[in-house]
mmCIF file of C-alpha atoms and ligand atoms in Angstrom:
data_model
loop_
_atom_site.group_PDB
_atom_site.id
_atom_site.type_symbol
_atom_site.label_atom_id
_atom_site.label_comp_id
_atom_site.label_asym_id
_atom_site.label_seq_id
_atom_site.Cartn_x
_atom_site.Cartn_y
_atom_site.Cartn_z
ATOM 1 C CA MET K 226 123.322 17.516 1.558
ATOM 2 C CA ALA K 227 123.793 17.107 -2.192
ATOM 3 C CA GLN K 228 120.881 17.487 -4.574
ATOM 4 C CA ILE K 229 119.394 14.392 -6.166
ATOM 5 C CA ARG K 230 116.707 13.760 -8.781
ATOM 6 C CA LEU K 231 113.173 13.608 -7.437
ATOM 7 C CA ASP K 232 112.466 10.208 -9.044
ATOM 8 C CA ARG K 233 115.524 8.768 -7.331
ATOM 9 C CA PHE K 234 114.483 10.219 -3.988
ATOM 10 C CA LEU K 235 111.023 8.678 -4.338
ATOM 11 C CA ALA K 236 112.384 5.289 -5.420
ATOM 12 C CA GLU K 237 114.791 5.291 -2.482
ATOM 13 C CA HIS K 238 111.884 5.883 -0.142
ATOM 14 C CA GLY K 239 110.044 2.835 -1.366
ATOM 15 C CA ALA K 240 107.504 4.689 -3.534
ATOM 16 C CA GLY K 241 108.142 2.203 -6.348
ATOM 17 C CA THR K 242 110.516 1.462 -9.189
ATOM 18 C CA ARG K 243 111.811 4.362 -11.283
ATOM 19 C CA SER K 244 109.064 3.750 -13.926
ATOM 20 C CA GLU K 245 106.315 3.429 -11.267
ATOM 21 C CA VAL K 246 107.587 6.638 -9.717
ATOM 22 C CA LYS K 247 107.294 8.426 -13.087
ATOM 23 C CA LYS K 248 103.603 7.440 -13.252
ATOM 24 C CA ILE K 249 103.052 8.587 -9.655
ATOM 25 C CA LEU K 250 104.639 11.932 -10.541
ATOM 26 C CA ARG K 251 102.509 12.325 -13.695
ATOM 27 C CA SER K 252 99.363 11.815 -11.625
ATOM 28 C CA GLY K 253 100.229 14.843 -9.461
ATOM 29 C CA ARG K 254 100.511 13.008 -6.151
ATOM 30 C CA VAL K 255 103.909 14.456 -5.244
ATOM 31 C CA ALA K 256 104.640 17.918 -3.873
ATOM 32 C CA VAL K 257 107.959 19.622 -3.144
ATOM 33 C CA SER K 258 107.659 22.147 -0.341
ATOM 34 C CA GLY K 259 103.933 22.428 -0.885
ATOM 35 C CA VAL K 260 103.963 22.740 -4.702
ATOM 36 C CA VAL K 261 102.892 19.820 -6.894
ATOM 37 C CA GLU K 262 105.812 18.530 -8.953
ATOM 38 C CA THR K 263 105.465 16.207 -11.957
ATOM 39 C CA ARG K 264 109.006 16.295 -13.388
ATOM 40 C CA PRO K 265 111.124 13.234 -12.513
ATOM 41 C CA GLU K 266 114.344 15.135 -13.259
ATOM 42 C CA ARG K 267 113.560 17.898 -10.755
ATOM 43 C CA LYS K 268 116.516 18.281 -8.374
ATOM 44 C CA VAL K 269 115.670 18.214 -4.665
ATOM 45 C CA GLU K 270 117.744 18.621 -1.534
ATOM 46 C CA PRO K 271 116.869 15.826 0.904
ATOM 47 C CA GLY K 272 116.601 17.108 4.447
ATOM 48 C CA ASN K 273 115.879 20.633 3.203
ATOM 49 C CA ASP K 274 113.015 20.301 0.721
ATOM 50 C CA ARG K 275 109.781 18.950 2.185
ATOM 51 C CA ILE K 276 108.683 16.149 -0.126
ATOM 52 C CA THR K 277 105.232 14.622 0.238
ATOM 53 C CA LEU K 278 103.439 11.754 -1.465
ATOM 54 C CA ASP K 279 99.654 11.909 -1.138
ATOM 55 C CA GLY K 280 100.188 14.553 1.535
ATOM 56 C CA ARG K 281 102.473 12.319 3.663
ATOM 57 C CA GLU K 282 106.007 13.588 4.214
ATOM 58 C CA LEU K 283 108.824 11.299 3.112
ATOM 59 C CA LEU K 284 111.641 11.763 5.570
ATOM 60 C CA TRP K 285 115.184 11.337 4.386
ATOM 61 C CA GLN K 286 116.989 8.565 6.240
ATOM 62 C CA PRO K 287 120.723 9.103 5.892
ATOM 63 C CA PHE K 288 121.537 5.654 7.235
ATOM 64 C CA VAL K 289 120.156 2.412 5.921
ATOM 65 C CA CYS K 290 120.809 -0.967 7.513
ATOM 66 C CA LEU K 291 119.443 -4.313 6.418
ATOM 67 C CA MET K 292 119.335 -7.585 8.296
ATOM 68 C CA LEU K 293 119.921 -10.503 5.930
ATOM 69 C CA HIS K 294 119.422 -14.176 6.761
ATOM 70 C CA LYS K 295 122.458 -15.314 4.816
ATOM 71 C CA PRO K 296 122.033 -18.777 3.340
ATOM 72 C CA ALA K 297 124.911 -21.215 2.929
ATOM 73 C CA GLY K 298 126.474 -21.201 -0.530
ATOM 74 C CA CYS K 299 126.856 -17.484 -1.162
ATOM 75 C CA ILE K 300 129.896 -15.415 -0.401
ATOM 76 C CA THR K 301 130.096 -12.299 1.717
ATOM 77 C CA ALA K 302 131.349 -9.824 -0.853
ATOM 78 C CA THR K 303 129.909 -6.948 -2.829
ATOM 79 C CA GLU K 304 130.752 -8.567 -6.158
ATOM 80 C CA ASP K 305 132.281 -11.704 -7.574
ATOM 81 C CA ARG K 306 132.610 -12.870 -11.145
ATOM 82 C CA ARG K 307 132.067 -16.549 -10.399
ATOM 83 C CA GLN K 308 129.961 -16.972 -7.295
ATOM 84 C CA GLN K 309 126.683 -15.694 -5.955
ATOM 85 C CA THR K 310 127.266 -12.949 -3.403
ATOM 86 C CA VAL K 311 125.088 -11.723 -0.563
ATOM 87 C CA MET K 312 124.410 -8.570 -2.625
ATOM 88 C CA ASP K 313 122.731 -10.711 -5.292
ATOM 89 C CA LEU K 314 120.021 -11.455 -2.719
ATOM 90 C CA ILE K 315 119.262 -7.787 -2.108
ATOM 91 C CA ASP K 316 116.719 -5.825 -4.075
ATOM 92 C CA HIS K 317 116.677 -2.475 -2.311
ATOM 93 C CA PRO K 318 116.541 0.974 -3.907
ATOM 94 C CA ARG K 319 119.718 2.036 -2.065
ATOM 95 C CA LYS K 320 121.545 -1.249 -2.627
ATOM 96 C CA LYS K 321 124.502 0.512 -4.275
ATOM 97 C CA GLU K 322 125.341 2.296 -1.006
ATOM 98 C CA LEU K 323 125.389 -0.896 1.070
ATOM 99 C CA PHE K 324 128.216 -3.171 2.139
ATOM 100 C CA PRO K 325 128.337 -6.164 4.496
ATOM 101 C CA VAL K 326 129.476 -5.583 8.079
ATOM 102 C CA GLY K 327 132.166 -8.222 8.500
ATOM 103 C CA ARG K 328 131.889 -11.577 6.838
ATOM 104 C CA LEU K 329 130.429 -15.036 7.224
ATOM 105 C CA ASP K 330 132.043 -18.046 5.564
ATOM 106 C CA LEU K 331 130.566 -19.560 2.418
ATOM 107 C CA ASP K 332 128.958 -22.354 4.446
ATOM 108 C CA THR K 333 127.880 -20.218 7.424
ATOM 109 C CA GLU K 334 124.264 -19.123 7.642
ATOM 110 C CA GLY K 335 122.524 -16.484 9.676
ATOM 111 C CA LEU K 336 122.534 -12.846 10.609
ATOM 112 C CA LEU K 337 124.497 -10.531 8.362
ATOM 113 C CA LEU K 338 124.088 -6.772 8.511
ATOM 114 C CA LEU K 339 124.439 -4.648 5.392
ATOM 115 C CA MET K 340 124.700 -0.901 5.858
ATOM 116 C CA ASN K 341 125.881 2.392 4.406
ATOM 117 C CA ASP K 342 127.311 3.809 7.632
ATOM 118 C CA GLY K 343 131.076 3.307 7.378
ATOM 119 C CA ALA K 344 131.830 4.785 10.804
ATOM 120 C CA LEU K 345 129.321 2.539 12.583
ATOM 121 C CA ALA K 346 130.522 -0.535 10.680
ATOM 122 C CA HIS K 347 134.078 0.315 11.661
ATOM 123 C CA ARG K 348 133.108 0.584 15.333
ATOM 124 C CA MET K 349 131.196 -2.701 15.159
ATOM 125 C CA LEU K 350 134.175 -4.529 13.707
ATOM 126 C CA SER K 351 136.920 -2.886 15.711
ATOM 127 C CA PRO K 352 138.500 -5.308 18.233
ATOM 128 C CA LYS K 353 138.490 -2.388 20.706
ATOM 129 C CA HIS K 354 134.705 -2.308 20.859
ATOM 130 C CA HIS K 355 134.195 -6.001 21.786
ATOM 131 C CA VAL K 356 130.874 -6.290 19.976
ATOM 132 C CA GLU K 357 129.263 -9.624 20.876
ATOM 133 C CA LYS K 358 128.353 -12.164 18.211
ATOM 134 C CA THR K 359 126.510 -15.352 19.089
ATOM 135 C CA TYR K 360 126.596 -18.487 16.965
ATOM 136 C CA PHE K 361 124.670 -21.717 17.045
ATOM 137 C CA ALA K 362 126.957 -24.587 16.087
ATOM 138 C CA ARG K 363 126.680 -28.311 15.561
ATOM 139 C CA VAL K 364 129.982 -29.910 16.395
ATOM 140 C CA ALA K 365 131.289 -33.418 15.827
ATOM 141 C CA GLY K 366 132.136 -35.052 19.142
ATOM 142 C CA GLU K 367 131.134 -34.432 22.709
ATOM 143 C CA VAL K 368 131.613 -30.821 23.775
ATOM 144 C CA THR K 369 132.394 -30.862 27.498
ATOM 145 C CA GLY K 370 132.706 -28.615 30.513
ATOM 146 C CA GLU K 371 136.448 -28.570 29.823
ATOM 147 C CA ASP K 372 135.775 -26.953 26.459
ATOM 148 C CA VAL K 373 133.534 -24.400 28.195
ATOM 149 C CA GLU K 374 136.353 -23.563 30.594
ATOM 150 C CA ALA K 375 138.987 -23.473 27.841
ATOM 151 C CA PHE K 376 136.887 -21.009 25.812
ATOM 152 C CA ARG K 377 136.343 -18.906 28.913
ATOM 153 C CA LEU K 378 140.083 -18.678 29.467
ATOM 154 C CA GLY K 379 141.015 -18.292 25.776
ATOM 155 C CA VAL K 380 142.413 -20.804 23.298
ATOM 156 C CA ASP K 381 145.395 -20.797 20.980
ATOM 157 C CA ILE K 382 144.215 -20.522 17.379
ATOM 158 C CA GLY K 383 147.667 -19.699 16.047
ATOM 159 C CA GLU K 384 147.460 -15.933 16.519
ATOM 160 C CA LYS K 385 149.867 -13.866 18.629
ATOM 161 C CA GLU K 386 147.435 -13.921 21.550
ATOM 162 C CA LEU K 387 144.898 -16.355 22.929
ATOM 163 C CA THR K 388 141.278 -15.700 21.976
ATOM 164 C CA LEU K 389 139.377 -13.333 24.268
ATOM 165 C CA PRO K 390 137.079 -14.937 26.856
ATOM 166 C CA ALA K 391 134.112 -16.524 25.091
ATOM 167 C CA LYS K 392 130.889 -17.982 26.468
ATOM 168 C CA LEU K 393 130.178 -21.534 25.342
ATOM 169 C CA SER K 394 126.844 -23.110 26.314
ATOM 170 C CA ILE K 395 126.108 -26.765 25.640
ATOM 171 C CA LEU K 396 122.526 -27.207 24.458
ATOM 172 C CA ARG K 397 122.615 -30.961 23.925
ATOM 173 C CA VAL K 398 124.833 -33.846 23.021
ATOM 174 C CA THR K 399 123.378 -36.738 21.062
ATOM 175 C CA ASP K 400 124.733 -39.923 19.650
ATOM 176 C CA ALA K 401 124.185 -39.562 15.927
ATOM 177 C CA HIS K 402 123.187 -43.207 15.501
ATOM 178 C CA THR K 403 121.342 -44.228 18.628
ATOM 179 C CA LYS K 404 119.442 -41.056 19.501
ATOM 180 C CA ARG K 405 118.699 -39.774 16.001
ATOM 181 C CA SER K 406 117.016 -41.973 13.479
ATOM 182 C CA GLU K 407 118.496 -42.183 10.022
ATOM 183 C CA ALA K 408 115.324 -40.583 8.707
ATOM 184 C CA ASP K 409 116.014 -37.623 10.981
ATOM 185 C CA CYS K 410 119.522 -37.457 9.695
ATOM 186 C CA SER K 411 118.617 -37.511 6.043
ATOM 187 C CA GLU K 412 116.119 -34.706 6.572
ATOM 188 C CA SER K 413 118.224 -32.695 8.925
ATOM 189 C CA GLU K 414 120.069 -29.441 8.513
ATOM 190 C CA ILE K 415 123.202 -31.392 9.369
ATOM 191 C CA ASN K 416 122.788 -33.393 6.229
ATOM 192 C CA ARG K 417 122.025 -30.371 4.092
ATOM 193 C CA GLU K 418 124.961 -28.552 5.524
ATOM 194 C CA GLN K 419 127.226 -31.526 4.995
ATOM 195 C CA SER K 420 126.176 -31.674 1.338
ATOM 196 C CA ASN K 421 126.855 -27.963 1.014
ATOM 197 C CA ARG K 422 130.289 -28.544 2.413
ATOM 198 C CA GLU K 423 131.168 -31.389 0.043
ATOM 199 C CA GLU K 424 132.705 -29.077 -2.545
ATOM 200 C CA GLU K 425 134.890 -27.447 0.091
ATOM 201 C CA ARG K 426 136.350 -30.656 1.490
ATOM 202 C CA ASN K 427 139.831 -31.672 0.659
ATOM 203 C CA PRO K 428 141.713 -34.915 1.249
ATOM 204 C CA GLU K 429 143.759 -33.358 4.017
ATOM 205 C CA GLU K 430 140.596 -32.474 5.930
ATOM 206 C CA GLU K 431 139.271 -36.000 5.465
ATOM 207 C CA ARG K 432 142.520 -37.437 6.772
ATOM 208 C CA THR K 433 142.604 -35.312 9.917
ATOM 209 C CA HIS K 434 138.921 -35.461 10.728
ATOM 210 C CA GLY K 435 137.870 -38.928 9.575
ATOM 211 C CA THR K 436 135.121 -39.583 7.081
ATOM 212 C CA HIS K 437 131.370 -39.109 7.007
ATOM 213 C CA CYS K 438 128.948 -41.731 8.035
ATOM 214 C CA GLU K 439 128.488 -43.243 4.584
ATOM 215 C CA ASP K 440 124.795 -44.011 5.012
ATOM 216 C CA CYS K 441 123.349 -40.716 6.105
ATOM 217 C CA LYS K 442 126.200 -38.185 6.029
ATOM 218 C CA CYS K 443 125.100 -36.961 9.451
ATOM 219 C CA GLY K 444 128.627 -36.103 10.472
ATOM 220 C CA ALA K 445 128.934 -38.932 12.985
ATOM 221 C CA GLY K 446 131.991 -40.324 11.252
ATOM 222 C CA LEU K 447 133.760 -37.053 11.883
ATOM 223 C CA SER K 448 134.062 -37.741 15.594
ATOM 224 C CA GLN K 449 135.735 -40.602 17.385
ATOM 225 C CA ASP K 450 132.767 -41.165 19.706
ATOM 226 C CA GLY K 451 129.936 -40.710 17.171
ATOM 227 C CA ALA K 452 128.474 -37.865 19.231
ATOM 228 C CA ILE K 453 127.100 -34.612 17.889
ATOM 229 C CA SER K 454 126.933 -31.560 20.136
ATOM 230 C CA GLU K 455 124.724 -28.529 19.728
ATOM 231 C CA VAL K 456 126.064 -25.388 21.340
ATOM 232 C CA THR K 457 125.899 -21.626 21.349
ATOM 233 C CA LEU K 458 129.080 -19.610 21.452
ATOM 234 C CA THR K 459 129.362 -15.891 22.106
ATOM 235 C CA ILE K 460 132.585 -14.204 21.057
ATOM 236 C CA CYS K 461 133.530 -10.553 21.075
ATOM 237 C CA GLU K 462 136.148 -10.527 18.345
ATOM 238 C CA GLY K 463 136.050 -11.621 14.733
ATOM 239 C CA LYS K 464 139.198 -13.360 13.555
ATOM 240 C CA PHE K 465 139.128 -15.252 10.256
ATOM 241 C CA HIS K 466 137.195 -18.547 10.692
ATOM 242 C CA GLN K 467 137.290 -17.840 14.414
ATOM 243 C CA VAL K 468 134.596 -20.231 15.636
ATOM 244 C CA LYS K 469 135.831 -23.135 13.511
ATOM 245 C CA ARG K 470 139.424 -22.513 14.604
ATOM 246 C CA MET K 471 138.431 -22.363 18.271
ATOM 247 C CA PHE K 472 136.824 -25.800 18.028
ATOM 248 C CA GLU K 473 139.759 -27.084 15.980
ATOM 249 C CA ALA K 474 141.993 -25.958 18.854
ATOM 250 C CA ARG K 475 139.954 -28.340 21.047
ATOM 251 C CA GLY K 476 140.245 -31.155 18.472
ATOM 252 C CA LYS K 477 136.635 -30.809 17.272
ATOM 253 C CA LYS K 478 135.099 -29.998 13.946
ATOM 254 C CA VAL K 479 132.215 -27.606 13.323
ATOM 255 C CA LEU K 480 129.649 -29.264 11.056
ATOM 256 C CA TYR K 481 127.129 -26.459 10.885
ATOM 257 C CA LEU K 482 127.388 -22.806 11.860
ATOM 258 C CA LYS K 483 124.764 -20.097 12.069
ATOM 259 C CA ARG K 484 125.067 -16.581 13.498
ATOM 260 C CA ILE K 485 122.012 -15.904 15.619
ATOM 261 C CA SER K 486 122.804 -12.469 17.009
ATOM 262 C CA MET K 487 125.177 -9.550 16.724
ATOM 263 C CA ALA K 488 125.461 -6.411 18.868
ATOM 264 C CA GLY K 489 122.268 -7.344 20.716
ATOM 265 C CA LEU K 490 120.280 -7.762 17.491
ATOM 266 C CA GLY K 491 118.747 -11.206 17.086
ATOM 267 C CA LEU K 492 118.159 -12.794 13.700
ATOM 268 C CA ASP K 493 114.480 -12.244 12.893
ATOM 269 C CA ASP K 494 112.704 -15.649 12.927
ATOM 270 C CA ALA K 495 110.385 -14.425 10.181
ATOM 271 C CA LEU K 496 113.285 -14.262 7.726
ATOM 272 C CA ALA K 497 113.884 -17.455 5.768
ATOM 273 C CA PRO K 498 117.415 -18.018 4.417
ATOM 274 C CA GLY K 499 117.955 -15.503 1.605
ATOM 275 C CA GLN K 500 115.394 -13.006 2.930
ATOM 276 C CA TRP K 501 116.147 -9.566 4.366
ATOM 277 C CA ARG K 502 114.430 -6.614 5.949
ATOM 278 C CA GLU K 503 115.359 -3.084 6.961
ATOM 279 C CA LEU K 504 116.168 -2.510 10.620
ATOM 280 C CA THR K 505 113.419 -0.622 12.396
ATOM 281 C CA LYS K 506 114.137 2.918 13.584
ATOM 282 C CA GLU K 507 114.425 1.592 17.174
ATOM 283 C CA GLU K 508 116.845 -1.184 16.184
ATOM 284 C CA MET K 509 118.965 1.317 14.248
ATOM 285 C CA GLU K 510 119.059 3.742 17.192
ATOM 286 C CA ARG K 511 119.944 0.936 19.605
ATOM 287 C CA LEU K 512 122.804 -0.141 17.349
ATOM 288 C CA GLN K 513 124.097 3.405 17.108
ATOM 289 C CA THR K 514 124.062 3.920 20.892
ATOM 290 C CA LEU K 515 125.465 0.472 21.658
ATOM 291 C CA CYS K 516 128.409 0.601 19.271
HETATM 292 N N1 URA M 978 133.536 -18.082 12.641
HETATM 293 C C1 URA M 978 133.731 -18.952 11.643
HETATM 294 O O1 URA M 978 134.498 -19.885 11.772
HETATM 295 N N2 URA M 978 133.043 -18.775 10.504
HETATM 296 C C2 URA M 978 132.154 -17.778 10.314
HETATM 297 O O2 URA M 978 131.556 -17.680 9.249
HETATM 298 C C3 URA M 978 131.957 -16.886 11.367
HETATM 299 C C4 URA M 978 132.654 -17.061 12.526
#
């Protein structure tokens, strides 16, 4: 293990910012292998030197993984000159080591993992490993048992092969205008999501999918029958725009998409869009054994 500065080690273990760490060091609260150390520039070897803060050992964690509740409107990339990226939402001492595991579309919300373990990320994304990802989706039109069966058998999304068997569950189907009040619609996530999508629409999309309900933009106008379906879909591959293309293959449009789990890890309900947390030791171990 390479040597790093003591102040960096402390900052990366959550002791504080670099300037807070300098104060902590000056006050003599840090020891390296039993000897008090006050110099921030002191080189230490994580994993070899025993570093304590107030007598408590700080253990070096080689792997870091964060769970982010990605909001709509930011792109899954490490940097971008024009748009907000998921990295802009992260304020973590080891942020520079992290990268997103796979990607979610600009308008997709939900669980996104960011980690520094390239080998694990590779296994999680490899088609060979069939890592399950579950999405909640709101779809224009009535999703039926035939769609469930089609997804189970695989659909043609224009790739060489049909999609792998996927599990579609219908949660509910509502008529956007008779079963939901307009007040509901104007307050709903559907509406927010539709507004978020405005900038992405193009005339070709409007032509093939119809237009919004002009009054409440609830998405009803996007389906022939005015129905909106809420579903979950579990897939074990990750082709570009896969969920949207699978519904397109069935003549239906996804209005709202949120990833709710990946590799057995559920999105933490306590995280609001834009918030993140580190995986617990148990979650990290489970991920490493599972994938
Ligand atoms: N499938 C999609 O269509 N979009 C996503 O962001 C993720 C899966």
